PDB file of C-alpha atoms in Angstrom:
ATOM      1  CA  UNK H  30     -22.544  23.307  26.108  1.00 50.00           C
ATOM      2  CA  UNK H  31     -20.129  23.463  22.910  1.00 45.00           C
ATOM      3  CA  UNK H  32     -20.189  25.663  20.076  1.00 48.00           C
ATOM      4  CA  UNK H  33     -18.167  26.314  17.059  1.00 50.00           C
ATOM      5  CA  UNK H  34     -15.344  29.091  17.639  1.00 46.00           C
ATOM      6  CA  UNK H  35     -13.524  29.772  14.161  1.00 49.00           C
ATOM      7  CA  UNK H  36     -10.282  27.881  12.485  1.00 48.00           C
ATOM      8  CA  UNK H  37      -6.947  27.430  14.236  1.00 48.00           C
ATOM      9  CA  UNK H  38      -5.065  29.042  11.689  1.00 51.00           C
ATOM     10  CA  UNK H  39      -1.310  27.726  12.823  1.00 49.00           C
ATOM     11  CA  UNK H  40       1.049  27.764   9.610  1.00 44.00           C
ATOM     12  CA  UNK H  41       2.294  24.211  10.874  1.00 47.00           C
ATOM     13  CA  UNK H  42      -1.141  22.600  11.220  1.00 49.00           C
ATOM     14  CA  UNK H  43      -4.070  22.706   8.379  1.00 52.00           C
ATOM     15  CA  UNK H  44      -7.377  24.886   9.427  1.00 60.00           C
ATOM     16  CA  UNK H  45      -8.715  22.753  11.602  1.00 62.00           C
ATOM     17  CA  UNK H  46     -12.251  23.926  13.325  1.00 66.00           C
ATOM     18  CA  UNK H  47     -12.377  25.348  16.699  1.00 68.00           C
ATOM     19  CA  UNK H  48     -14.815  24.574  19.605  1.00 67.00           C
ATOM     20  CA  UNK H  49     -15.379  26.612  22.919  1.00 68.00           C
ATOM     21  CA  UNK H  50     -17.057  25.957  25.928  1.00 72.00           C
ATOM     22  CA  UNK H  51     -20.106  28.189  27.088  1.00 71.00           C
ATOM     23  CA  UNK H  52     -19.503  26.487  30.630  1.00 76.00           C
ATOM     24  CA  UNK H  53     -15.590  27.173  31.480  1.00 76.00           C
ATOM     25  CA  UNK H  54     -14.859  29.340  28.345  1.00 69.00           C
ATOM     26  CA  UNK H  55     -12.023  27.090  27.131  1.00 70.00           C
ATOM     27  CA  UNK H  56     -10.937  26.207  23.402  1.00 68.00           C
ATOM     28  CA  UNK H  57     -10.392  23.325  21.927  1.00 62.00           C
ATOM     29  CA  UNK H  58     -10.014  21.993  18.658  1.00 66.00           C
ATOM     30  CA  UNK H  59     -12.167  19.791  17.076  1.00 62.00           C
ATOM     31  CA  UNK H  60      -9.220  16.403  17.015  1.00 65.00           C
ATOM     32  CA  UNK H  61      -8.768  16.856  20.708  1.00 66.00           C
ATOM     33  CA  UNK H  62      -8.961  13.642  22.359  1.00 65.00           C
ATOM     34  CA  UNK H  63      -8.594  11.563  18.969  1.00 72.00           C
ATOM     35  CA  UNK H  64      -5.805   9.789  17.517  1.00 73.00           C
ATOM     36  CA  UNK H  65      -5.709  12.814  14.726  1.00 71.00           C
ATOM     37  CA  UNK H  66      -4.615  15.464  17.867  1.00 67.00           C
ATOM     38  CA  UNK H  67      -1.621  17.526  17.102  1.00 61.00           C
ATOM     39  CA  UNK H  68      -0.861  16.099  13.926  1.00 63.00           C
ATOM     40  CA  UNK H  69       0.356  18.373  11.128  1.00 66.00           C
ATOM     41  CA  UNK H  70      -1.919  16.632   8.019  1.00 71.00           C
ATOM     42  CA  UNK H  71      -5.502  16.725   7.343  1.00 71.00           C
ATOM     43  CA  UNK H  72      -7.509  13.382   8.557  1.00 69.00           C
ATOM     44  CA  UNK H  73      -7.828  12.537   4.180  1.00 71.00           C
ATOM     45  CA  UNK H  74      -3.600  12.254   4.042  1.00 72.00           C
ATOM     46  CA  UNK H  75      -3.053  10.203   7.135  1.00 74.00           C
ATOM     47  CA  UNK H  76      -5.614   7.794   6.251  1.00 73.00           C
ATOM     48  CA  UNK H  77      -4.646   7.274   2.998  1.00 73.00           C
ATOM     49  CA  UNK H  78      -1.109   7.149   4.301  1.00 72.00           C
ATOM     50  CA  UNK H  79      -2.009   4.850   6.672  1.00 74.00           C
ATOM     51  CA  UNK H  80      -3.676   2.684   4.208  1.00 72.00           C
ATOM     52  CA  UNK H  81      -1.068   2.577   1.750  1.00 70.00           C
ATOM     53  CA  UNK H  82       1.567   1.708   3.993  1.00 68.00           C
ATOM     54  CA  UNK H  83      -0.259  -1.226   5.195  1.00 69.00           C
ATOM     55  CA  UNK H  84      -1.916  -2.523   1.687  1.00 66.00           C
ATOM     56  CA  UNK H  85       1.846  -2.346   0.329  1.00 57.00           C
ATOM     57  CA  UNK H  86       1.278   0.645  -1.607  1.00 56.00           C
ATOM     58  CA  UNK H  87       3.817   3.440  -3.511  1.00 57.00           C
ATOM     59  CA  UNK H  88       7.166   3.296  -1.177  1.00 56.00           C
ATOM     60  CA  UNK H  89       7.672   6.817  -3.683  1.00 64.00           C
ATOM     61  CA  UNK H  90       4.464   8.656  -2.425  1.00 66.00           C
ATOM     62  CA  UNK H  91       5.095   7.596   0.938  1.00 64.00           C
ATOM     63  CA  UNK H  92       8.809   8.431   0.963  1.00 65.00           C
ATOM     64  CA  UNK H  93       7.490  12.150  -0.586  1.00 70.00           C
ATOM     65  CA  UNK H  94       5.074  11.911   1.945  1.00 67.00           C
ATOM     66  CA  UNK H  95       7.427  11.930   5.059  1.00 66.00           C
ATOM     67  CA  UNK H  96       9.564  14.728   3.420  1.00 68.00           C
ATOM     68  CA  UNK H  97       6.742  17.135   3.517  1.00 70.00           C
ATOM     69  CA  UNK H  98       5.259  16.309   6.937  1.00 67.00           C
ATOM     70  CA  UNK H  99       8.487  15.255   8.748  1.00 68.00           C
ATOM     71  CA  UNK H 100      10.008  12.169   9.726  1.00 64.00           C
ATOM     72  CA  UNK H 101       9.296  12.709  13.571  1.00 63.00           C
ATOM     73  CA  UNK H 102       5.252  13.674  12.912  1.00 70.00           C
ATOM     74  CA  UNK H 103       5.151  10.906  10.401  1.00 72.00           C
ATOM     75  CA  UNK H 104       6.867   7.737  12.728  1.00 73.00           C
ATOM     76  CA  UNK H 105       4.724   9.418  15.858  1.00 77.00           C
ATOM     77  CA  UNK H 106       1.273   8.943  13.367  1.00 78.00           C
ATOM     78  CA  UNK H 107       2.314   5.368  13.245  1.00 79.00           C
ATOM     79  CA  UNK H 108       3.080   4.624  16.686  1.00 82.00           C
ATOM     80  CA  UNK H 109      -0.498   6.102  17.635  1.00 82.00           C
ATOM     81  CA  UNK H 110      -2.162   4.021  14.453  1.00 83.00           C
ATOM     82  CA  UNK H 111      -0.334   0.539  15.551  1.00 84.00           C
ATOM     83  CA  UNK H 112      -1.615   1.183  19.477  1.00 86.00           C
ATOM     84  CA  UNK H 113      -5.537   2.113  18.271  1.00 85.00           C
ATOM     85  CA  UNK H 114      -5.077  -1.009  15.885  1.00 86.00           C
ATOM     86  CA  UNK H 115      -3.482  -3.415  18.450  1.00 87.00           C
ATOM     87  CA  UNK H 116      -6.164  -2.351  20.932  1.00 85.00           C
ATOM     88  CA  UNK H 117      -8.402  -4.316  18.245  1.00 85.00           C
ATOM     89  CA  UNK H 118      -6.191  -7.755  17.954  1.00 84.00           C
ATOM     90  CA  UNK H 119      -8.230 -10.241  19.571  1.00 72.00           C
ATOM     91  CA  UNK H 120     -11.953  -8.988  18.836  1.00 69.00           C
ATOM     92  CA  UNK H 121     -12.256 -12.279  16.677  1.00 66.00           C
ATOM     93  CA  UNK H 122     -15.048 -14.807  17.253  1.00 61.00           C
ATOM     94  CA  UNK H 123     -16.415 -17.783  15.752  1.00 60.00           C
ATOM     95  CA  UNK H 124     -15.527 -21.400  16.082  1.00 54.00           C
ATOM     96  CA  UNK H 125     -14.166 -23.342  12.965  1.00 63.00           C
ATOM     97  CA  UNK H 126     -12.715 -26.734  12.488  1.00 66.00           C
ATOM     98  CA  UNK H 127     -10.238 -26.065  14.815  1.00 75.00           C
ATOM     99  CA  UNK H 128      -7.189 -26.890  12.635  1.00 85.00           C
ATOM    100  CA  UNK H 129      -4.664 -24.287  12.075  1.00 92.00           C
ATOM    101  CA  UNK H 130      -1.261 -23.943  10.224  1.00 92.00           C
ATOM    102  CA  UNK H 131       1.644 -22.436  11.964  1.00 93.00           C
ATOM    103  CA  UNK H 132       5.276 -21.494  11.043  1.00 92.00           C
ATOM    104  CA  UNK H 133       8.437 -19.102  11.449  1.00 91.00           C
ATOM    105  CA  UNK H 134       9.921 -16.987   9.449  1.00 87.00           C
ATOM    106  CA  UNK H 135      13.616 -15.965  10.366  1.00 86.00           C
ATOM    107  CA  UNK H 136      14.089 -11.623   9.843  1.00 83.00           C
ATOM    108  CA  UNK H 137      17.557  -9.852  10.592  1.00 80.00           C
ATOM    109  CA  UNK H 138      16.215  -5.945  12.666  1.00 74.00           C
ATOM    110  CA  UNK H 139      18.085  -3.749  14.652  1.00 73.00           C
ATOM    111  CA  UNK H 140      21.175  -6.311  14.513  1.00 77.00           C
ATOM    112  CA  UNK H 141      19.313  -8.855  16.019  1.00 81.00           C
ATOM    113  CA  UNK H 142      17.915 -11.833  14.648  1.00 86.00           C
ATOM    114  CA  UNK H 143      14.322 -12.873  15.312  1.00 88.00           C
ATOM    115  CA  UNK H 144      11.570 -14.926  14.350  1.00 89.00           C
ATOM    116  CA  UNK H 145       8.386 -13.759  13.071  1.00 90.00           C
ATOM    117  CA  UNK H 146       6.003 -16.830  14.329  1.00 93.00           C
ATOM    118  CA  UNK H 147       2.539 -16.988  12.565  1.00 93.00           C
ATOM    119  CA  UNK H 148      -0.433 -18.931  13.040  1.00 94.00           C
ATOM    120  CA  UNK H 149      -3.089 -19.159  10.093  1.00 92.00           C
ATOM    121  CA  UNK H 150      -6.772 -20.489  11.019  1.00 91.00           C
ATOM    122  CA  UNK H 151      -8.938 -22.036   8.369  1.00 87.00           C
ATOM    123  CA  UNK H 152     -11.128 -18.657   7.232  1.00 87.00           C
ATOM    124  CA  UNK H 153      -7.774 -16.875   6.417  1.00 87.00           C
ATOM    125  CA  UNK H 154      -7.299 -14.918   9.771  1.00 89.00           C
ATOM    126  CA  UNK H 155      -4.111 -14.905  11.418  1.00 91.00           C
ATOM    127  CA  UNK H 156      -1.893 -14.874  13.962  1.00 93.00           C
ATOM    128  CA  UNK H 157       1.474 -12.495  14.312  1.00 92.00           C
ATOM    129  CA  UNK H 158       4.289 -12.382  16.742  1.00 93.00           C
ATOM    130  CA  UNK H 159       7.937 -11.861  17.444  1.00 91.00           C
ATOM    131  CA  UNK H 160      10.086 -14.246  18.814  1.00 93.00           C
ATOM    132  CA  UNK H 161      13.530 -13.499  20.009  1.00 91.00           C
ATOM    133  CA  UNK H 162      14.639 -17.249  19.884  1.00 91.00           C
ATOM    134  CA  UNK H 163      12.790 -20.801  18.752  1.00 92.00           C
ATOM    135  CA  UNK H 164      12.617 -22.660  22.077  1.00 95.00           C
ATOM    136  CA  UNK H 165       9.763 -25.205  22.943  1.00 96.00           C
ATOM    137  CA  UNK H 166       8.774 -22.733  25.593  1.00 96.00           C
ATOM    138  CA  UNK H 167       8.487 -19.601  23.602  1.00 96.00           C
ATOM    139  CA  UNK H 168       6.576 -21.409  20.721  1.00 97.00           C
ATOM    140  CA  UNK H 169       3.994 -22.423  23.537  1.00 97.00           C
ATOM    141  CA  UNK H 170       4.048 -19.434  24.722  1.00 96.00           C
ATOM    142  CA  UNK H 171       3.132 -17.935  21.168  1.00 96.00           C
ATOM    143  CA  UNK H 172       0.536 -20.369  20.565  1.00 96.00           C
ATOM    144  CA  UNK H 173      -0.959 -20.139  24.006  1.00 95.00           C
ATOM    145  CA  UNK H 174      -1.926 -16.265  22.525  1.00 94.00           C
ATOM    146  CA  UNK H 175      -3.075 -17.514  19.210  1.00 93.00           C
ATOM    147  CA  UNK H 176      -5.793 -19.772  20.750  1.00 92.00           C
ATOM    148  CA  UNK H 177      -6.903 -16.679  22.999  1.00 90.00           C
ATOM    149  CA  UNK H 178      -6.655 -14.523  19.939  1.00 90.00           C
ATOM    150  CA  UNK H 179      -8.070 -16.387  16.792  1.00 90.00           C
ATOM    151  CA  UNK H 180      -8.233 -19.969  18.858  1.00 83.00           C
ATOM    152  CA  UNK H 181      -9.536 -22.426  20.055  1.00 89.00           C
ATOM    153  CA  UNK H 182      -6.299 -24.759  18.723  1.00 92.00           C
ATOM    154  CA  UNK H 183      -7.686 -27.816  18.577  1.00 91.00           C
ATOM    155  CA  UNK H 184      -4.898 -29.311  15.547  1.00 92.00           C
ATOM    156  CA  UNK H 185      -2.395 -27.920  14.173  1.00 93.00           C
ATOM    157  CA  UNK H 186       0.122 -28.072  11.179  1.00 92.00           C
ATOM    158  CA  UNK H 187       3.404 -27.455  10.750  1.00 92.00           C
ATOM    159  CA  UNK H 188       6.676 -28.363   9.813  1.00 89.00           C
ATOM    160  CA  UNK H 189       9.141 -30.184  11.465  1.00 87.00           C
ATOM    161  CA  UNK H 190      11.027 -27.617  13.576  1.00 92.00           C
ATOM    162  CA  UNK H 191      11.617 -29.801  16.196  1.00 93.00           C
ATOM    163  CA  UNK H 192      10.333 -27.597  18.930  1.00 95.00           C
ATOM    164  CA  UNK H 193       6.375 -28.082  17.875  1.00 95.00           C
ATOM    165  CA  UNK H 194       5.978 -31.093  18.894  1.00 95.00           C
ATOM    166  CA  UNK H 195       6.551 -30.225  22.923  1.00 96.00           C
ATOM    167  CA  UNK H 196       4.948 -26.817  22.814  1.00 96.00           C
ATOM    168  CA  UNK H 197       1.696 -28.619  21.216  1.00 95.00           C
ATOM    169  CA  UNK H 198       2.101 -31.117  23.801  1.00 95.00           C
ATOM    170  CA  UNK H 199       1.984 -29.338  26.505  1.00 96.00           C
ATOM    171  CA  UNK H 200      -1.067 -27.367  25.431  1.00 95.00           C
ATOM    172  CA  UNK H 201      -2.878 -30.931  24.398  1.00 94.00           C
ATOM    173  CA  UNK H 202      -2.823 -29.695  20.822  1.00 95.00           C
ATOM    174  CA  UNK H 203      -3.287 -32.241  18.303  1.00 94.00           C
ATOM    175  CA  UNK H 204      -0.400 -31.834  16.152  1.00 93.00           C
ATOM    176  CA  UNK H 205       0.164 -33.274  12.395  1.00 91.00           C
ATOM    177  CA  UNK H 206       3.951 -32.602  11.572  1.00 89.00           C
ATOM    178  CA  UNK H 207       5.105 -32.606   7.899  1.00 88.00           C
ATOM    179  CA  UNK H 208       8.801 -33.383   6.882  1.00 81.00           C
ATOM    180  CA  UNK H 209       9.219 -31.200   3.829  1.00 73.00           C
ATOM    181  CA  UNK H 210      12.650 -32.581   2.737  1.00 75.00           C
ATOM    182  CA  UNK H 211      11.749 -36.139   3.178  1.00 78.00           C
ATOM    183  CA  UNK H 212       7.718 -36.102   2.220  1.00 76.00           C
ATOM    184  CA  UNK H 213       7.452 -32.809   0.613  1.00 72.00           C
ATOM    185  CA  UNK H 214       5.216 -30.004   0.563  1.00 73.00           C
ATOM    186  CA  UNK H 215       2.288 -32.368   1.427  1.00 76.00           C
ATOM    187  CA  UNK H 216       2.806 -35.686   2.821  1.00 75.00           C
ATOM    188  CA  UNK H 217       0.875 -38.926   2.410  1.00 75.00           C
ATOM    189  CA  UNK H 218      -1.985 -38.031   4.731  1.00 76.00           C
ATOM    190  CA  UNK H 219      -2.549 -34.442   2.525  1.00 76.00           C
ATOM    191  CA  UNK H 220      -0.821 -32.748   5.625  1.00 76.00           C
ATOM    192  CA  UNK H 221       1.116 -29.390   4.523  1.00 77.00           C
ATOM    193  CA  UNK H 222       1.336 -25.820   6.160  1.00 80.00           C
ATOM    194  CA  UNK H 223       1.807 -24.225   2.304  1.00 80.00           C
ATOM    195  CA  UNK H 224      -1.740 -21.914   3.439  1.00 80.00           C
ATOM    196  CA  UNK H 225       0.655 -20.282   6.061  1.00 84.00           C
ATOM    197  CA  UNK H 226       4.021 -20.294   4.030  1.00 75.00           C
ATOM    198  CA  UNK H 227       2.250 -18.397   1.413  1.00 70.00           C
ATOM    199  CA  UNK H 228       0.853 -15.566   3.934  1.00 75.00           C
ATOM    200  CA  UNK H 229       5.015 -15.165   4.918  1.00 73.00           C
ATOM    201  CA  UNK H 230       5.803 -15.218   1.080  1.00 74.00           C
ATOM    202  CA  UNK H 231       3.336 -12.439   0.335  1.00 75.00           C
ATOM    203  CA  UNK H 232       3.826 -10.657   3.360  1.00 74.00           C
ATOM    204  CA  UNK H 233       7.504 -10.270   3.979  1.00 73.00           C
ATOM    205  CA  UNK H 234       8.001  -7.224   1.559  1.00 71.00           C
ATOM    206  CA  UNK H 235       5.810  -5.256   4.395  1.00 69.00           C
ATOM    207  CA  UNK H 236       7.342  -7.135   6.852  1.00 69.00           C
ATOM    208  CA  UNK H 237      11.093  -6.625   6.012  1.00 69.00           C
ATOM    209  CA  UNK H 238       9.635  -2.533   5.498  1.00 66.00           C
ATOM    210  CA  UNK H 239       9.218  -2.717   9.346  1.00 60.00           C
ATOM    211  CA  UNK H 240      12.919  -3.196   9.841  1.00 57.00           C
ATOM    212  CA  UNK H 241      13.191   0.581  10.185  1.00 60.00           C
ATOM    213  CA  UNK H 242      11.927  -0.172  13.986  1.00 66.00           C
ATOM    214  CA  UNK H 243      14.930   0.445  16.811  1.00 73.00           C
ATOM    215  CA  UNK H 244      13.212  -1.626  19.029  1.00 82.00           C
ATOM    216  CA  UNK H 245      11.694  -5.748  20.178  1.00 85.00           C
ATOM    217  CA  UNK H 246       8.436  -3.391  21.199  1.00 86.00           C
ATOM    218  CA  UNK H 247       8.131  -1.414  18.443  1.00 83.00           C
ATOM    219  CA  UNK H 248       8.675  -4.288  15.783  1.00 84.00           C
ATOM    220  CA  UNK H 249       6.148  -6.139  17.829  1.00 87.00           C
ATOM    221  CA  UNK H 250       3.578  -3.653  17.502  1.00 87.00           C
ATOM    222  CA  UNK H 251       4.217  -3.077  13.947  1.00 84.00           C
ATOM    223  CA  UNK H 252       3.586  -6.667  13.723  1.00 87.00           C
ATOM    224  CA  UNK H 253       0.715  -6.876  15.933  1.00 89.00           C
ATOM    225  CA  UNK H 254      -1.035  -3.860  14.242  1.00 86.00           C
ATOM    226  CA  UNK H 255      -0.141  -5.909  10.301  1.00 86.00           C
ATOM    227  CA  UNK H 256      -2.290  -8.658  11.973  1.00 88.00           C
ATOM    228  CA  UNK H 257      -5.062  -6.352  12.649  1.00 88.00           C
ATOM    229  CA  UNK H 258      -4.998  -4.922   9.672  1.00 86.00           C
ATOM    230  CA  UNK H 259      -5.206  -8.107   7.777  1.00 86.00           C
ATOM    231  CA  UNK H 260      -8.192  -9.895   9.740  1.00 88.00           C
ATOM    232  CA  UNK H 261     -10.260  -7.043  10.162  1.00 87.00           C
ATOM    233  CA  UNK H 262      -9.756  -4.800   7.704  1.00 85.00           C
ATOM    234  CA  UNK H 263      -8.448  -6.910   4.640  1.00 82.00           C
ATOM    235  CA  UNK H 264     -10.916  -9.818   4.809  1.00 80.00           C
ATOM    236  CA  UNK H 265     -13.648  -6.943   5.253  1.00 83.00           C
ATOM    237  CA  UNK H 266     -16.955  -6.828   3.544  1.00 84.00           C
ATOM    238  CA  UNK H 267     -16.448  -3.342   3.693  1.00 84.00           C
ATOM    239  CA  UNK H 268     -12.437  -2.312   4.418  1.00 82.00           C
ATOM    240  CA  UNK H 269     -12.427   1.153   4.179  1.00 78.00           C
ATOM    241  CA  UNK H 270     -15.707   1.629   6.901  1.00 83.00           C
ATOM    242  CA  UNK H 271     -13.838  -1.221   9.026  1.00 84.00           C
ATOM    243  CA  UNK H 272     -10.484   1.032   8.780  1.00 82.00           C
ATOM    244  CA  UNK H 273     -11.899   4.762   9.513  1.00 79.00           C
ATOM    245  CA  UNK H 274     -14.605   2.700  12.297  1.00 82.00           C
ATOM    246  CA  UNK H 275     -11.249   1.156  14.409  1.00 83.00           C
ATOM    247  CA  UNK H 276      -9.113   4.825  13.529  1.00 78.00           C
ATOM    248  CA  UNK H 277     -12.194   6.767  15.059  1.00 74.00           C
ATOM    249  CA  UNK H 278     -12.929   4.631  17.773  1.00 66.00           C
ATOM    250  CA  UNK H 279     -12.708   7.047  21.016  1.00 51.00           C
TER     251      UNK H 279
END
């Protein structure tokens, strides 16, 4: 048995409402257990925070942002956004043609260099991981959690980084190569990954603003979360109810 017990009224915090319990007589605020606990904004600033940061929004509001919260609460809002959002990464059904476009995408973070390795299904959902080097073996591995993600794989495009061809061997993945220095952007048969090229194209601004992560698991969450964020929330009917739905969750 709950009822309503006032505001906390800490100068660090905004008035947020206070519950107490008839049975044990403890307080609690009304964010406790949520991913909104102990954070010094209101729920209206973090989302719309949240949302700019991931549509690609003002870099100058969310730089003044920042400044008035604090770097630590803001970066700490972020790591418990990407973990609700990644909890949501493969909650995509629906079988297509089966054909899918994949590349790479080379970034320089936290003096390493890695590969960004995308996979882009026919409806526009994708696919995001990081790579720390372009074996066969890791590209299977990547593509082995794209088909249990946005899959099944049943053909796939790409160019002709030498390593597809054994990593969509060895998963029996019908795969259409296309040599883009000696047949182009499309070749003969109408075989091109450009749908996938131009995801990387528009997406690397965000992608490159991740670079501020110290770590592979951090960057990989970022990513992980972007991916989210673009199947499920982007390519919404309704983004904003998809967005606070997934944030609210629990």
């Amino acid at each position: 048995d709950v009822v309503r017990d006032g505001y906390g009224r800490r100068k660090t915090m905004p008035d947020i409402p206070m519950l107490e319990c008839r049975d044990c007589g403890r307080d609690f605020c009304l964010r406790a257990n949520t991913v909104f606990y102990w954070k010094h904004a209101s729920e209206g600033e973090l989302f719309l925070i949240s949302w700019i940061f991931f549509g690609k929004g003002s870099r100058d509001w969310s730089r003044l942002w920042f400044c008035d919260i604090g770097k630590y609460c803001g970066l700490e809002w972020f790591e418990r956004l990407e973990k609700k959002l990644v909890g949501y990464a493969g909650d995509i059904s629906g079988f297509l043609d089966g054909f899918f476009q994949a590349d790479e995408m080379y970034i320089h973070s936290f003096g390493e260099k890695l590969l960004i390795f995308g996979v882009k299904r026919s409806d526009g959902k994708i696919f995001e991981t990081v790579l720390q080097g372009h074996s066969a073996l890791e590209f299977a591995s990547a593509l082995k959690k794209a088909d249990g993600e946005i899959g099944p794989i049943v053909g796939l495009d790409t160019d002709a980084h030498t390593s597809y061809p054994l990593a969509a061997g060895w998963l029996g993945i019908q795969h259409r190569p296309v040599n883009r220095s000696k047949e182009g952007f499309v070749n003969s048969r109408g075989v091109h990954s450009n749908g996938v090229e131009n995801l990387w194209s528009h997406h690397r601004p965000w992608i490159e603003a991740a670079r501020g992560y110290g770590s592979i698991e951090t960057l990989e969450r970022a990513v992980k979360a972007h991916q989210v964020y673009h199947n499920q929330i982007k390519e919404s009917p309704v983004p904003v109810w998809s967005f606070l739905n997934m944030i609210s969750d629990k």
